[in-house]
Coordinates of C-alpha atoms in Angstrom, one line a residue:
M2 CA 223.9 163.3 83.7
S3 CA 222.5 166.7 82.7
T4 CA 221.3 169.1 85.4
P5 CA 220.0 172.6 85.4
A6 CA 222.2 175.5 86.2
S7 CA 223.3 175.6 89.8
A8 CA 221.2 177.4 92.3
A9 CA 222.6 179.5 95.1
P10 CA 223.5 177.5 98.3
S11 CA 221.0 179.6 100.2
A12 CA 218.1 178.6 97.9
S13 CA 214.9 178.0 99.8
V14 CA 212.0 175.6 99.2
W15 CA 210.2 178.4 97.3
S16 CA 213.0 178.3 94.7
L17 CA 211.3 175.1 93.4
F18 CA 208.6 177.4 92.1
S19 CA 210.9 179.9 90.3
P20 CA 210.2 180.2 86.5
T21 CA 213.1 177.8 85.8
H22 CA 211.7 175.0 88.0
L23 CA 208.0 175.7 88.1
A24 CA 206.8 173.3 85.4
A25 CA 208.8 170.3 86.8
S26 CA 207.7 171.1 90.4
L27 CA 204.0 171.2 89.4
M28 CA 204.3 167.9 87.5
L29 CA 206.3 166.0 90.2
A30 CA 204.3 167.4 93.1
G31 CA 201.1 166.7 91.1
G32 CA 202.1 163.1 90.7
I33 CA 202.6 162.6 94.4
S34 CA 199.4 164.6 95.1
L35 CA 197.4 162.1 93.0
Y36 CA 198.8 159.2 95.1
A37 CA 198.5 161.0 98.5
I38 CA 195.0 162.5 98.1
E39 CA 193.5 159.4 96.5
T40 CA 194.8 157.3 99.4
Y41 CA 192.7 159.3 101.9
V42 CA 189.8 159.8 99.6
T43 CA 189.4 156.1 99.1
A44 CA 189.7 155.3 102.8
T45 CA 186.8 157.7 103.4
V46 CA 184.4 156.5 100.7
M47 CA 184.9 152.8 101.0
P48 CA 182.1 152.3 103.5
S49 CA 179.8 153.9 101.0
V50 CA 181.1 151.7 98.2
V51 CA 180.3 148.6 100.3
R52 CA 176.8 149.9 101.1
D53 CA 176.1 150.5 97.4
I54 CA 177.6 147.5 95.6
G55 CA 178.4 145.1 98.5
G56 CA 181.6 143.1 98.8
L57 CA 182.3 143.6 102.5
P58 CA 184.4 140.4 102.7
L59 CA 186.8 141.9 100.2
F60 CA 187.0 145.3 102.0
A61 CA 190.6 144.8 103.3
W62 CA 191.9 143.9 99.8
V63 CA 191.1 147.4 98.5
T64 CA 194.1 148.6 100.5
T65 CA 196.2 145.4 100.3
L66 CA 196.2 145.2 96.5
Y67 CA 196.9 149.0 96.2
V68 CA 199.9 148.7 98.5
A69 CA 201.3 145.6 96.8
C70 CA 200.9 147.0 93.3
S71 CA 202.4 150.4 94.3
V72 CA 205.5 148.5 95.3
L73 CA 205.6 146.9 91.8
G74 CA 205.1 150.4 90.3
S75 CA 208.1 151.7 92.2
I76 CA 210.2 148.8 91.0
F77 CA 209.1 149.4 87.4
I78 CA 211.2 152.5 87.4
A79 CA 214.4 150.5 87.7
I80 CA 213.4 147.7 85.3
R81 CA 211.5 149.6 82.7
P82 CA 212.3 148.8 79.0
R83 CA 215.8 149.8 77.9
G84 CA 215.9 153.3 76.4
M85 CA 212.6 154.5 78.0
S86 CA 213.2 158.0 79.4
L87 CA 211.8 159.0 82.7
N88 CA 209.3 161.5 81.2
R89 CA 207.8 158.7 79.1
T90 CA 207.7 156.5 82.2
Y91 CA 205.7 159.3 83.9
M92 CA 203.2 159.1 81.0
V93 CA 202.8 155.4 81.7
G94 CA 202.3 156.0 85.4
A95 CA 199.7 158.8 84.9
F96 CA 197.7 156.9 82.3
L97 CA 197.7 153.7 84.4
F98 CA 196.4 155.8 87.4
L99 CA 193.8 157.3 85.0
A100 CA 192.7 153.8 83.9
G101 CA 192.5 152.5 87.4
S102 CA 190.4 155.4 88.5
L103 CA 188.1 155.0 85.6
I104 CA 187.7 151.2 86.3
C105 CA 186.8 152.1 90.0
A106 CA 184.4 154.8 88.9
L107 CA 182.4 152.4 86.6
A108 CA 182.8 149.3 88.7
P109 CA 179.5 147.3 89.1
T110 CA 181.0 145.0 91.7
M111 CA 183.7 145.0 94.4
E112 CA 185.8 142.5 92.3
I113 CA 186.0 145.1 89.6
V114 CA 186.9 147.8 92.2
L115 CA 189.8 145.6 93.2
I116 CA 191.1 145.4 89.6
G117 CA 190.9 149.2 89.4
R118 CA 192.7 149.6 92.7
A119 CA 195.5 147.3 91.5
V120 CA 196.0 149.3 88.3
Q121 CA 195.7 152.5 90.3
G122 CA 198.3 151.3 92.8
F123 CA 200.8 150.5 90.1
G124 CA 200.4 153.9 88.5
A125 CA 200.6 155.6 91.9
G126 CA 203.8 153.7 92.9
T127 CA 205.3 154.8 89.6
L128 CA 204.4 158.4 90.0
S129 CA 205.5 158.5 93.6
T130 CA 208.9 157.0 92.8
L131 CA 209.4 159.3 89.8
G132 CA 209.2 162.3 92.2
Y133 CA 212.5 161.1 93.7
A134 CA 214.0 159.7 90.4
F135 CA 213.5 163.1 88.7
I136 CA 215.2 165.1 91.4
R137 CA 218.7 164.9 89.9
Y138 CA 217.4 165.9 86.5
A139 CA 214.9 168.6 87.4
Y140 CA 216.9 170.4 90.1
P141 CA 220.5 171.4 90.9
E142 CA 222.0 169.6 93.9
P143 CA 221.3 172.3 96.5
L144 CA 217.5 171.8 95.8
W145 CA 217.4 168.0 96.2
G146 CA 216.5 168.1 99.9
K147 CA 214.1 171.0 99.2
A148 CA 212.2 168.8 96.7
S149 CA 211.8 166.1 99.4
T150 CA 210.6 168.8 101.7
L151 CA 207.9 169.7 99.2
Y152 CA 206.8 166.1 98.9
A153 CA 206.5 165.9 102.7
A154 CA 204.3 169.0 102.7
I155 CA 202.0 167.4 100.1
W156 CA 201.4 164.3 102.3
G157 CA 200.7 166.6 105.2
I158 CA 198.2 168.7 103.3
S159 CA 196.6 165.6 101.8
T160 CA 195.8 164.4 105.3
F161 CA 193.3 167.2 105.4
I162 CA 192.2 167.5 101.8
G163 CA 191.6 163.7 101.2
P164 CA 189.1 163.0 103.9
T165 CA 187.3 166.3 103.1
V166 CA 186.9 165.4 99.4
G167 CA 186.0 161.9 100.3
G168 CA 183.4 163.0 102.8
F169 CA 181.8 165.2 100.1
F170 CA 181.2 162.2 97.9
A171 CA 180.5 159.6 100.7
H172 CA 176.7 159.3 100.1
D173 CA 174.7 156.9 98.0
S174 CA 176.4 156.3 94.6
A175 CA 178.3 159.6 94.7
W176 CA 181.4 157.7 95.6
R177 CA 182.0 157.1 91.9
Y178 CA 182.7 160.8 91.4
A179 CA 185.5 160.6 94.0
F180 CA 187.3 158.4 91.5
A181 CA 186.1 160.2 88.4
I182 CA 187.0 163.7 89.5
I183 CA 190.7 162.8 89.4
I184 CA 190.7 161.5 85.8
P185 CA 191.1 164.9 84.0
F186 CA 194.1 165.7 86.2
A187 CA 195.8 162.4 85.4
L188 CA 195.0 162.9 81.7
A189 CA 196.5 166.4 81.6
M190 CA 199.6 165.4 83.5
G191 CA 200.3 162.3 81.4
T192 CA 199.8 164.3 78.2
L193 CA 202.0 167.2 79.2
A194 CA 204.9 165.1 80.7
P195 CA 207.1 165.0 77.6
W196 CA 206.9 168.8 77.3
L197 CA 207.1 169.9 81.0
L198 CA 209.5 167.4 82.4
P199 CA 213.2 166.9 81.5
E200 CA 213.8 163.8 79.4
G201 CA 215.6 161.9 82.2
A202 CA 217.7 159.8 79.7
D203 CA 218.2 156.2 80.5
D204 CA 221.7 155.8 82.0
R205 CA 221.2 152.3 83.6
T206 CA 223.7 149.5 83.0
E207 CA 221.3 146.8 84.2
T208 CA 217.6 146.5 83.3
K209 CA 216.9 142.9 84.1
A210 CA 214.1 142.2 86.5
P211 CA 215.1 140.7 89.9
V212 CA 212.2 138.3 89.6
R213 CA 212.9 136.2 92.7
Q214 CA 213.3 139.2 95.0
M215 CA 210.1 140.8 93.5
V216 CA 208.1 137.7 94.2
L217 CA 209.3 137.4 97.7
L218 CA 208.8 141.1 98.4
I219 CA 205.2 141.2 97.1
A220 CA 204.5 138.0 99.0
S221 CA 205.7 139.6 102.2
V222 CA 203.6 142.7 101.5
L223 CA 200.5 140.7 100.9
M224 CA 201.0 138.6 104.0
V225 CA 201.7 141.6 106.3
S226 CA 198.8 143.6 104.8
F227 CA 196.4 140.7 105.3
A228 CA 197.8 140.3 108.8
G229 CA 196.8 143.9 109.5
T230 CA 193.2 143.2 108.6
T231 CA 192.3 139.7 109.9
E232 CA 190.6 139.4 113.3
N233 CA 192.2 136.0 114.1
V234 CA 195.1 136.9 116.4
S235 CA 196.9 133.6 116.0
L236 CA 196.7 133.8 112.2
R237 CA 197.8 137.4 112.3
M238 CA 200.9 136.5 114.3
W239 CA 201.8 133.7 112.0
L240 CA 201.4 135.9 108.9
V241 CA 203.7 138.5 110.4
V242 CA 206.3 135.8 111.2
A243 CA 206.0 134.4 107.7
A244 CA 206.3 137.9 106.2
V245 CA 209.5 138.6 108.2
A246 CA 210.9 135.2 107.2
T247 CA 210.2 136.0 103.5
I248 CA 212.0 139.3 103.8
A249 CA 215.0 137.5 105.3
V250 CA 215.0 135.0 102.4
M251 CA 214.8 138.0 100.0
I252 CA 217.8 139.6 101.6
V253 CA 219.8 136.4 101.3
V254 CA 218.8 136.1 97.6
E255 CA 219.7 139.8 97.1
W256 CA 223.1 139.3 98.6
N257 CA 224.0 136.3 96.3
V258 CA 222.6 137.2 92.9
P259 CA 224.0 139.6 90.2
V260 CA 220.6 141.1 89.4
R261 CA 219.6 143.2 92.4
L262 CA 216.4 144.8 93.6
L263 CA 218.2 147.5 95.7
P264 CA 221.3 149.4 94.7
R265 CA 224.8 148.1 95.5
G266 CA 225.3 147.9 99.2
G267 CA 221.5 148.0 99.9
V268 CA 221.6 144.9 102.1
N269 CA 225.1 145.2 103.4
L270 CA 225.2 146.8 106.8
K271 CA 228.8 147.8 106.2
K272 CA 227.6 150.2 103.5
P273 CA 225.9 153.5 104.6
I274 CA 223.1 153.3 102.1
S275 CA 221.8 150.1 103.7
R276 CA 221.6 152.0 107.1
V277 CA 219.8 154.9 105.4
Y278 CA 217.2 152.4 104.2
I279 CA 216.9 150.9 107.6
A280 CA 216.3 154.3 109.2
M281 CA 213.6 155.0 106.7
F282 CA 211.9 151.7 107.2
M283 CA 212.0 152.0 111.0
L284 CA 210.9 155.6 111.1
L285 CA 207.7 154.8 109.1
A286 CA 207.1 151.5 111.0
A287 CA 207.1 153.4 114.3
L288 CA 204.9 156.2 113.1
V289 CA 202.0 154.0 112.0
C290 CA 201.1 153.1 115.6
D291 CA 198.9 156.2 115.0
I292 CA 196.2 154.0 113.4
Y293 CA 194.9 153.1 116.9
I294 CA 195.3 156.5 118.4
P295 CA 191.8 157.8 117.4
Y296 CA 190.2 154.8 119.1
F297 CA 192.2 155.4 122.3
L298 CA 191.3 159.1 122.3
Q299 CA 187.6 158.3 122.0
V300 CA 187.5 155.4 124.5
L301 CA 190.0 156.6 127.1
H302 CA 189.8 160.4 126.8
H303 CA 186.2 160.7 125.6
V304 CA 186.8 163.1 122.7
T305 CA 184.5 163.1 119.7
P306 CA 185.5 161.2 116.5
L307 CA 186.0 164.5 114.7
I308 CA 188.3 165.9 117.3
S309 CA 190.3 162.6 117.5
G310 CA 190.7 162.7 113.7
Y311 CA 192.1 166.3 113.8
L312 CA 194.4 165.4 116.7
V313 CA 195.9 162.5 114.8
A314 CA 196.3 164.8 111.8
L315 CA 198.8 166.7 113.9
I316 CA 201.3 164.0 113.1
A317 CA 201.2 164.8 109.4
L318 CA 201.3 168.5 110.3
G319 CA 204.3 168.0 112.4
W320 CA 206.0 166.1 109.6
T321 CA 205.4 169.0 107.2
I322 CA 206.6 171.7 109.6
G323 CA 209.6 169.6 110.6
A324 CA 210.6 169.2 106.9
F325 CA 210.4 172.9 106.3
F326 CA 212.2 173.7 109.6
S327 CA 215.2 171.6 108.5
A328 CA 215.1 172.2 104.8
N329 CA 218.1 174.5 104.7
L330 CA 220.4 172.4 106.9
K331 CA 223.5 170.7 105.4
G332 CA 226.6 168.9 106.4
R333 CA 227.0 168.3 110.1
T334 CA 223.8 170.0 111.1
M335 CA 221.9 167.9 108.5
R336 CA 223.2 164.7 110.1
L337 CA 222.3 166.1 113.5
A338 CA 218.7 166.8 112.3
I339 CA 218.4 163.1 111.2
I340 CA 219.6 161.9 114.6
C341 CA 217.6 164.4 116.6
G342 CA 214.5 163.6 114.6
A343 CA 214.8 159.8 115.3
A344 CA 215.4 160.5 119.0
L345 CA 212.4 162.9 119.1
E346 CA 210.1 160.2 117.5
A347 CA 211.3 157.6 120.0
I348 CA 210.8 159.9 123.0
A349 CA 207.4 161.2 121.9
T350 CA 206.2 157.6 121.3
G351 CA 207.5 156.4 124.6
L352 CA 205.9 159.2 126.6
L353 CA 202.5 158.4 125.2
I354 CA 202.5 155.5 127.6
F355 CA 202.0 158.0 130.4
T356 CA 199.6 160.4 128.6
M357 CA 197.6 158.4 126.1
A358 CA 197.3 155.1 128.1
R359 CA 195.3 156.7 130.8
D360 CA 191.7 156.7 131.9
N361 CA 190.6 160.3 131.3
P362 CA 186.8 160.2 131.7
D363 CA 186.5 164.0 132.2
S364 CA 188.7 164.8 129.1
D365 CA 191.2 166.5 131.4
L366 CA 192.8 169.3 129.3
T367 CA 196.2 168.8 130.7
L368 CA 196.4 165.3 129.4
L369 CA 194.9 166.2 126.0
I370 CA 197.4 169.0 125.6
A371 CA 200.2 166.7 126.5
N372 CA 199.0 164.2 123.9
T373 CA 198.7 166.9 121.3
V374 CA 202.3 168.0 121.8
L375 CA 203.6 164.4 121.7
L376 CA 201.6 163.5 118.5
F377 CA 203.0 166.6 116.8
G378 CA 206.4 165.7 118.1
M379 CA 206.2 162.2 116.5
G380 CA 205.6 163.7 113.1
F381 CA 208.0 166.6 113.6
G382 CA 210.8 164.1 114.4
V383 CA 210.3 162.2 111.1
G384 CA 210.0 165.4 109.2
L385 CA 213.3 166.7 110.6
G386 CA 215.3 164.0 108.9
W387 CA 213.3 162.5 106.1
A388 CA 214.3 164.8 103.3
H389 CA 218.0 164.5 104.3
L390 CA 217.8 160.7 104.3
V391 CA 216.4 160.9 100.7
T392 CA 219.4 163.1 99.8
Y393 CA 221.8 160.6 101.2
V394 CA 220.2 157.8 99.1
L395 CA 220.6 159.8 95.9
K396 CA 224.2 160.8 96.7
L397 CA 225.3 157.4 98.0
A398 CA 224.0 155.3 95.1
D399 CA 226.2 154.8 92.1
E400 CA 225.4 156.9 89.0
D401 CA 224.0 154.0 87.0
E402 CA 221.7 152.9 90.0
K403 CA 220.1 156.1 91.0
D404 CA 216.7 155.0 89.5
K405 CA 217.0 151.8 91.5
A406 CA 217.9 153.8 94.6
S407 CA 214.8 156.0 94.1
A408 CA 212.6 152.9 93.8
G409 CA 214.1 151.7 97.1
I410 CA 212.8 154.9 98.9
T411 CA 209.2 154.2 97.9
T412 CA 209.7 150.5 98.7
M413 CA 210.9 151.3 102.2
Q414 CA 208.0 153.6 102.8
S415 CA 205.4 151.0 101.7
L416 CA 207.1 148.2 103.6
G417 CA 207.6 150.2 106.8
S418 CA 203.9 151.3 106.8
A419 CA 202.6 147.8 106.0
F420 CA 204.7 146.0 108.6
G421 CA 204.1 148.7 111.2
A422 CA 200.3 148.5 110.7
A423 CA 200.3 144.7 111.0
M424 CA 202.5 144.7 114.1
A425 CA 200.2 147.4 115.7
G426 CA 197.2 145.1 115.1
V427 CA 199.0 142.1 116.5
T428 CA 200.1 144.1 119.6
V429 CA 196.8 145.7 120.6
N430 CA 194.7 142.6 119.9
S431 CA 197.0 140.4 121.9
T432 CA 197.3 142.8 124.9
G433 CA 193.7 143.6 125.8
L434 CA 191.9 145.6 123.1
I435 CA 189.5 142.7 122.4
A436 CA 189.7 140.8 125.6
P437 CA 189.0 142.0 128.2
G438 CA 188.3 145.2 126.3
G439 CA 186.8 148.3 128.0
V440 CA 188.9 150.9 129.8
A441 CA 191.3 148.4 131.4
G442 CA 191.9 146.5 128.1
N443 CA 192.5 149.7 126.2
I444 CA 195.0 151.0 128.8
S445 CA 196.9 147.7 128.6
A446 CA 196.8 147.7 124.8
A447 CA 197.9 151.3 124.5
T448 CA 200.7 150.8 127.0
W449 CA 202.1 147.8 125.1
L450 CA 201.7 149.5 121.7
F451 CA 203.6 152.6 122.6
A452 CA 206.3 150.7 124.5
L453 CA 207.0 148.3 121.7
F454 CA 206.8 150.9 118.9
T455 CA 209.5 153.0 120.7
L456 CA 211.9 150.2 119.6
P457 CA 211.8 150.7 115.8
A458 CA 212.4 154.5 116.4
L459 CA 215.4 153.6 118.6
V460 CA 216.7 151.3 115.8
A461 CA 216.3 154.3 113.4
L462 CA 218.3 156.4 115.9
V463 CA 221.2 153.9 116.0
A464 CA 221.2 153.7 112.2
S465 CA 221.2 157.5 111.9
I466 CA 224.1 157.8 114.4
S467 CA 226.1 155.4 112.3
L468 CA 225.9 157.7 109.3
R469 CA 228.2 160.3 111.0
K470 CA 231.4 158.7 110.0
T471 CA 230.4 157.1 106.7
A472 CA 228.3 159.5 104.7
T473 CA 229.8 162.4 103.0
D474 CA 229.0 166.0 103.8
T475 CA 226.6 167.8 101.6

């Protein structure tokens, strides 16, 4: 494996933009930016798309197909054709993202939009995973965690940029420009990849596709994504149960076959890399209870939709600031940051029972400030440890499976978010949001939501604590 010259141990995040690393940082950050910004842009313009070309019954599949295909795109990194370098793979991801965006921009019907979103999602998953896969080629080891910090910052910034850009184009047929405007960027990045990115030579010993695991994984993603959108509570519950059962079957298959989806030890709890993946999954699953927070803020605390949106954006801001705060930690303090971050997320989520699940008709400032602090704390907790968990994955994976390990990071992100969103929907719709509804129903739903979503954060905490004696210092 070839790496650039070593950086000083005290190197900061800004070292990623030194002349030596600037080109790679712009390309890798740009790839993740395409994914992140387009996620929020699309969410903003979709009501306009439906008003213009119809297709309301297919509305949910715009996100479902995107998520499922992004998982496939992340897996593609590990099973790409033998000999294909990472910078060539980047070209494939960028041009697929371009093609998907073009299809969406020209789509005459919602069915064509779905095709475009599927292609877009595959390209986005590829680009997002390459951000992690390239770390070991583009940067010296002291900067691995800093690169993950940069990616966290991109997602935080995109939370503000995406809805703003989407809102600018969310009228009449202007939504098409929201997809078209990103095409020149994808074209430039795909074209420049062979020159601005290191080759990333193929050092894998296994390139066969774990077909059975892939089918089971995508089936679980589709089921849980659909569960998060259907209004039938009973169907929603059974879809989640079926999705969990499918994941369990996938783990059994992964354990017993030679061609694996995850790196060695990925489903073996005795191995630290499996517990790192669990921590990632659970941290993201707990965080997505935020999808109902704007509604609770508006119904229970009587704030405007605009203010509720900005308050929830504090979670992303907290993640970004937490990532920068812990960027220079290493060794024992790095592990402590992961543990403290998981604990902080659990505490902040649990305390929302007492501050968010309250009737606040006068918009009492004390309660709103408390909610603001806790929302920021949820994101800050994840940000404290996320980049270090990424570093653990890259260091714990065997040399010939680091691309597979990088794909696992994106897979855990997608699965955690999808399962979390589905479970949030099941929880609130089963505990009062719909029946009886109103203030009492919302208080009940919010109480149950934050109580139950404290549990995955606690699981992440336990998994993080277990890393103390098994993961090596960095």
